[in-house]
Coordinates of C-alpha atoms and ligand atoms in Angstrom, one line a residue:
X437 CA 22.9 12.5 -60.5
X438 CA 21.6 9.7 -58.8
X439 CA 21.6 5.8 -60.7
X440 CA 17.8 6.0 -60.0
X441 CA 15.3 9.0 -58.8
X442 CA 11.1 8.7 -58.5
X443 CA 10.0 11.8 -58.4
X444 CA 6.1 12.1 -57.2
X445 CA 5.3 9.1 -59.1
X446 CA 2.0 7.9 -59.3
X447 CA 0.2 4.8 -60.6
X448 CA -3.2 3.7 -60.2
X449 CA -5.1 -0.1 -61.7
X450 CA -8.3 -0.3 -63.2
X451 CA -9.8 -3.3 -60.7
X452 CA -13.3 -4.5 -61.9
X453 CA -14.5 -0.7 -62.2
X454 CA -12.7 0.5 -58.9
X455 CA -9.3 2.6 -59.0
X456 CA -7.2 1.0 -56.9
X457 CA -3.9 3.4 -55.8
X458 CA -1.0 1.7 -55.6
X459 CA 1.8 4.3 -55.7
X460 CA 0.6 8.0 -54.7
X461 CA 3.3 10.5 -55.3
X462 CA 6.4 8.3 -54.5
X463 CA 10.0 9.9 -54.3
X464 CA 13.0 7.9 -53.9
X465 CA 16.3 8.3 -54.9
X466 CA 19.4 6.3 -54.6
X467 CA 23.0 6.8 -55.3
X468 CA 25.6 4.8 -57.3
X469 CA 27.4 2.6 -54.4
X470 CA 23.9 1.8 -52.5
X471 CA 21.9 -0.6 -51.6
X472 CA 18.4 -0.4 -50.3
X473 CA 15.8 -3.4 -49.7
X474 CA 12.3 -2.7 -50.7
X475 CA 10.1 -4.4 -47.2
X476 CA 6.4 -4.6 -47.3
X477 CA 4.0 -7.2 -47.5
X478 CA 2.5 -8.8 -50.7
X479 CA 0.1 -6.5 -52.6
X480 CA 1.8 -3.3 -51.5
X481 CA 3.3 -2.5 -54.7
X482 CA 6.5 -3.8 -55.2
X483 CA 6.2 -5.1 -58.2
X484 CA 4.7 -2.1 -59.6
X485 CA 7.7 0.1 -58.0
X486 CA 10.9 -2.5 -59.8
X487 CA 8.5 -2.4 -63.3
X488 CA 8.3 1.6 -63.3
X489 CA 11.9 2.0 -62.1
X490 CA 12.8 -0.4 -64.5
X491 CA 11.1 1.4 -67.2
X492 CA 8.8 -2.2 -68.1
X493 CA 5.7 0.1 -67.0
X494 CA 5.4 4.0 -67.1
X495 CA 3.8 6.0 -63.6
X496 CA 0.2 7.5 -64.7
X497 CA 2.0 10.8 -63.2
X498 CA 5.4 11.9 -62.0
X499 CA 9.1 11.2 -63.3
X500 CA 11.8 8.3 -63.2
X501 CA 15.2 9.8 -64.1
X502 CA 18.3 7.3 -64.8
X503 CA 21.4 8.6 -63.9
X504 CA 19.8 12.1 -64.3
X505 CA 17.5 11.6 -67.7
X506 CA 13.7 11.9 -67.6
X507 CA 12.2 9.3 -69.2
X508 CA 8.5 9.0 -69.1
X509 CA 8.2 10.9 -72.2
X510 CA 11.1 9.1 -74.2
X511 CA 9.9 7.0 -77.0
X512 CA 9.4 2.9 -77.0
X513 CA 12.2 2.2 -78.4
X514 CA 14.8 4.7 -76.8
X515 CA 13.4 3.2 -73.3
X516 CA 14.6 -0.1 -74.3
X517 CA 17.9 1.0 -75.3
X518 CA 18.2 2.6 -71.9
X519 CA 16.7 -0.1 -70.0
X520 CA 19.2 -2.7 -71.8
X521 CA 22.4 -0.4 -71.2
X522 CA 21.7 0.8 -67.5
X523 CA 19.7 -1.5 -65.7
X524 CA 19.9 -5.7 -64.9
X525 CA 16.8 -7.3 -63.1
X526 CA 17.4 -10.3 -61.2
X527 CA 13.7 -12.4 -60.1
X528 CA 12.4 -15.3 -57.9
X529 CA 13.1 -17.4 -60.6
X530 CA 16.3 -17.4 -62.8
X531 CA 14.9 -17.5 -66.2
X532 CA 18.0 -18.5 -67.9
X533 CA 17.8 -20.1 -71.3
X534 CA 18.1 -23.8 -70.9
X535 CA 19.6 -25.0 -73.8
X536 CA 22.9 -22.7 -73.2
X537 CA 25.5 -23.2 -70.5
X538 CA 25.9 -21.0 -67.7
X539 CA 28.6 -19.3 -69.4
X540 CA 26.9 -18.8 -72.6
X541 CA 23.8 -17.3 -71.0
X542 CA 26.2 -14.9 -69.2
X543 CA 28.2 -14.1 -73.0
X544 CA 24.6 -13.5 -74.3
X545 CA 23.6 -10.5 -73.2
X546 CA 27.1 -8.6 -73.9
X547 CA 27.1 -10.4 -77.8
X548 CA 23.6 -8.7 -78.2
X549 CA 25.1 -5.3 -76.5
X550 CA 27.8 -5.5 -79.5
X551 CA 30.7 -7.1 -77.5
X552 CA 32.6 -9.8 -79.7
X553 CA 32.5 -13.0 -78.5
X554 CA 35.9 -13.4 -76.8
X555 CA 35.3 -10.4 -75.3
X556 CA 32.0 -11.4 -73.7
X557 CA 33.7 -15.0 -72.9
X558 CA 36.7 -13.5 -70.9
X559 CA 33.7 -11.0 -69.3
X560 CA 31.8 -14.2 -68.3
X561 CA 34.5 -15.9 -67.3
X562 CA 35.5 -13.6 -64.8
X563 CA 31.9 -13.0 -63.4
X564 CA 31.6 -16.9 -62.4
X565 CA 35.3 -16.9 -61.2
X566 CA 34.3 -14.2 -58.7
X567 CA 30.8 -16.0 -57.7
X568 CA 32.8 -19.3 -57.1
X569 CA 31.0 -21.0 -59.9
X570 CA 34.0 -21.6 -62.7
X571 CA 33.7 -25.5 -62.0
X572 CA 30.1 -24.8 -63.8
X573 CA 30.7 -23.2 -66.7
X574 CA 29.7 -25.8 -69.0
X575 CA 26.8 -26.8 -67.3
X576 CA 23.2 -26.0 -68.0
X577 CA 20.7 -24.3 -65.2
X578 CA 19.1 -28.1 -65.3
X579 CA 22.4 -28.7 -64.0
X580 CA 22.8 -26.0 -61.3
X581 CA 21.7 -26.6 -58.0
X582 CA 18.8 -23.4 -57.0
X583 CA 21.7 -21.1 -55.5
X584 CA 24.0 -21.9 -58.4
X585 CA 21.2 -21.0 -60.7
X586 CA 20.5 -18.0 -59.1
X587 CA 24.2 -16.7 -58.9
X588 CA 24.3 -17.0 -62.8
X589 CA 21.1 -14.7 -63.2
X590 CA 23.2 -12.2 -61.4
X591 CA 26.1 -12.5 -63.3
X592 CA 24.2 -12.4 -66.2
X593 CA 22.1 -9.6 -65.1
X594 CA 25.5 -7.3 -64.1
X595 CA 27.6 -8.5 -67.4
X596 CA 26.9 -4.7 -69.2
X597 CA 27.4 -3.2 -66.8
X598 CA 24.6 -1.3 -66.1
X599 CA 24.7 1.3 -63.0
X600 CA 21.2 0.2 -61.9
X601 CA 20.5 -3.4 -60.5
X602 CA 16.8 -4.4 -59.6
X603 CA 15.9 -7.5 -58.0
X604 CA 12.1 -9.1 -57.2
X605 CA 12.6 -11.7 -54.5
X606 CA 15.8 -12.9 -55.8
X607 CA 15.7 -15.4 -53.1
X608 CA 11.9 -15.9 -52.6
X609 CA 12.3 -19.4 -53.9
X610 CA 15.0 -20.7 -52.0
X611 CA 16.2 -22.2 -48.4
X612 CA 17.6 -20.1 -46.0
X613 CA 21.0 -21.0 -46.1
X614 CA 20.9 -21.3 -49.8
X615 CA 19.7 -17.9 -50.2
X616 CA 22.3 -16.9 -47.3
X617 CA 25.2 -17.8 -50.6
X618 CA 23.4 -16.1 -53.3
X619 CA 23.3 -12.6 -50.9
X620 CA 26.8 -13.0 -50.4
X621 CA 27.7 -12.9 -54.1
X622 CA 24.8 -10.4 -54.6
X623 CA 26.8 -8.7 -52.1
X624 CA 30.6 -8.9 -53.5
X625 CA 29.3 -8.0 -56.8
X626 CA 27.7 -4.6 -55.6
X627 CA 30.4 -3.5 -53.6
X628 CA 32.7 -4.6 -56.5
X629 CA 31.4 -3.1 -59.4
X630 CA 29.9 0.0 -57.3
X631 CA 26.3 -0.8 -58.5
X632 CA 23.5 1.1 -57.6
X633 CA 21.1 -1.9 -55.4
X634 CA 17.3 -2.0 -55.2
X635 CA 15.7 -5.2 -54.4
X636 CA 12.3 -6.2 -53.1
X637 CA 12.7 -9.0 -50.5
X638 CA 11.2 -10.9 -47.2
X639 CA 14.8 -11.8 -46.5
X640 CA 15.4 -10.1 -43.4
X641 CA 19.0 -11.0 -43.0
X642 CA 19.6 -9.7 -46.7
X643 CA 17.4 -6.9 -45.9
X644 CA 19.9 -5.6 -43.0
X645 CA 23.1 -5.8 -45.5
X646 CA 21.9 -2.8 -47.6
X647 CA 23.0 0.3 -46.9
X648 CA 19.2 1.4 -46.3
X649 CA 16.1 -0.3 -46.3
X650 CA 12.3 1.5 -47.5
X651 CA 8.7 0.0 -47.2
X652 CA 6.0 1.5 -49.1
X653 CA 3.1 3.0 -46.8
X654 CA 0.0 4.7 -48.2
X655 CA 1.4 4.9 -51.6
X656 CA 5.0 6.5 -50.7
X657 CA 8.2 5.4 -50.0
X658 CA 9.2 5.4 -46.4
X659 CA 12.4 5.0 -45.2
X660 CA 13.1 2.9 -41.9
X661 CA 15.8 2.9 -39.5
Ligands
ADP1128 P1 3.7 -6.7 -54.6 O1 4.8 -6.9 -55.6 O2 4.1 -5.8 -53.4 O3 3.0 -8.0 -54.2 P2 2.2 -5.6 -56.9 O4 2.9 -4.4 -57.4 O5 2.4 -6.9 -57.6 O6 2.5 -5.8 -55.3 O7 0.7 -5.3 -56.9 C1 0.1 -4.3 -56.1 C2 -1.4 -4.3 -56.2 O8 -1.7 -3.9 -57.6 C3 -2.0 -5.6 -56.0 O9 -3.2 -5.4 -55.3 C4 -2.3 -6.1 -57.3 O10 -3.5 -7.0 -57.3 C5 -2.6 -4.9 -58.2 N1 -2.1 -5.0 -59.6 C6 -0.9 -5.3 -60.0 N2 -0.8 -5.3 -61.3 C7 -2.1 -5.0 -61.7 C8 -2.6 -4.8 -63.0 N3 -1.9 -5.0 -64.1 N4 -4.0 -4.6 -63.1 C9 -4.7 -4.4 -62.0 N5 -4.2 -4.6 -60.7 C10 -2.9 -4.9 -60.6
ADP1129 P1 4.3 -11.2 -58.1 O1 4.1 -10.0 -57.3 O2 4.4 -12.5 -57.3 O3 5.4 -11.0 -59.1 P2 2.3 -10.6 -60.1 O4 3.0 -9.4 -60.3 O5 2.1 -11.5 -61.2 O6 2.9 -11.5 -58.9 O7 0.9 -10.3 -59.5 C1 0.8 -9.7 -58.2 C2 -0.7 -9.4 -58.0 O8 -1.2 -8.6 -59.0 C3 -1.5 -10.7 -58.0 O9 -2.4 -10.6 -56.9 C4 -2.3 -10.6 -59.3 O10 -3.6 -11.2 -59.2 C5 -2.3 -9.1 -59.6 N1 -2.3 -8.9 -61.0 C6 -1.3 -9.0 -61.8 N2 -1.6 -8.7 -63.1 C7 -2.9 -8.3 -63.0 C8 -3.8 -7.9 -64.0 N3 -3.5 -7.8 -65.3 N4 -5.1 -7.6 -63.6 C9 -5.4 -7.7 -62.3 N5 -4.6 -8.1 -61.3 C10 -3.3 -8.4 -61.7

């Protein structure tokens, strides 16, 4: 089965008495290994797309299987559970905890998950060893330059190894050639751990590394050449 398949979803707001349709029947599915960037301009619906995929939101109508299991109908809490085994978020901002070290905010998620702690450590470890950031281990994100910070969300976002990742303009906030680094380890973790990729970006550059790249266009996913 595919890491992540929308099938005829649909999700409509409530704006000041108006519906407003922002997703009208979507499908979209995508495969362990690939990468696709999400292109279209603010207000489209991205958001919407990364929060229903991502099981944060539920589609008024249709499905979202992960690696082959419905879940719209699956109870709160079994969502969650899902959500924290198969799927990592990265966003424009890093969110990290700022009183832990970049390693520690990489160990937390896996000690949560049930990993003991020198299991998680040794996990961490080798996450920042591959993103080139070992030297910063010890420090805090106040301490992390805005690429450095943003390569530790990813490691943290990857270290449970879930087969979806989902990013929201992972590098909306930062300059050009920073965000060059941090799609460069976003891209040696993917092909490395065989991820499935979706990721909602300007970054045209970051955009033509995927394997495929989708805009949304009258409420459905369209795929471009
Ligand atoms: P994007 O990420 O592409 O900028 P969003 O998914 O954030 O788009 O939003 C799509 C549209 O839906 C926008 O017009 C936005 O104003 C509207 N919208 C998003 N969330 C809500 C909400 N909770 N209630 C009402 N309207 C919303
Ligand atoms: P971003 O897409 O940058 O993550 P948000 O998702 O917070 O930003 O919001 C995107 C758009 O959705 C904005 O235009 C915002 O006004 C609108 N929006 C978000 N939540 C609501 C809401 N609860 N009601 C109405 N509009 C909303």
């Amino acid at each position: 089965a595919p890491a992540l398949y929308l099938e005829k979803v649909e999700r409509r707001y409530d704006q000041a008495g108006a519906p407003l349709d922002i997703l009208r029947g979507a499908d979209f599915g995508l495969w362990a290994g690939q990468s696709a960037a999400l292109i279209a301009p603010s207000g489209a619906g991205k958001s919407t797309l990364l929060h229903i995929a991502g099981l944060l939101e539920r589609p008024d109508a249709g499905e979202v299987y992960i690696s082959g299991v419905p879940t719209v109908a699956m109870a709160d809490e079994s969502r969650t559970a899902l959500r924290r085994s198969e799927i990592g978020f990265v966003y424009q901002f890093h969110h990290l905890l700022p009183e832990f070290s970049a390693l520690e905010n990489i160990m937390l998620p896996q000690m949560i998950a049930g990993h003991s702690r020198k299991e998680a450590r040794e996990r961490a470890t080798q996450l920042l060893d591959y993103l080139g950031l070992s030297a910063r281990a010890d420090h805090r994100p106040a301490e992390l330059s805005g690429g450095e910070q943003q390569r530790v969300a990813i490691a943290r976002a990857v270290a449970n190894g879930p087969g979806l990742l989902l990013a929201d303009e992972p590098t909306g906030n930062l300059d050009p050639k920073t965000a060059h680094h941090v799609f460069e380890a976003l891209d040696a973790i993917v092909r490395a751990t065989g991820l499935a990729t979706l990721i909602a970006t300007h970054n045209m550059e970051l955009a033509d590394r995927m394997d495929r790249r989708i805009t949304l266009r009258d409420g459905l996913l369209v795929e471009l050449p």
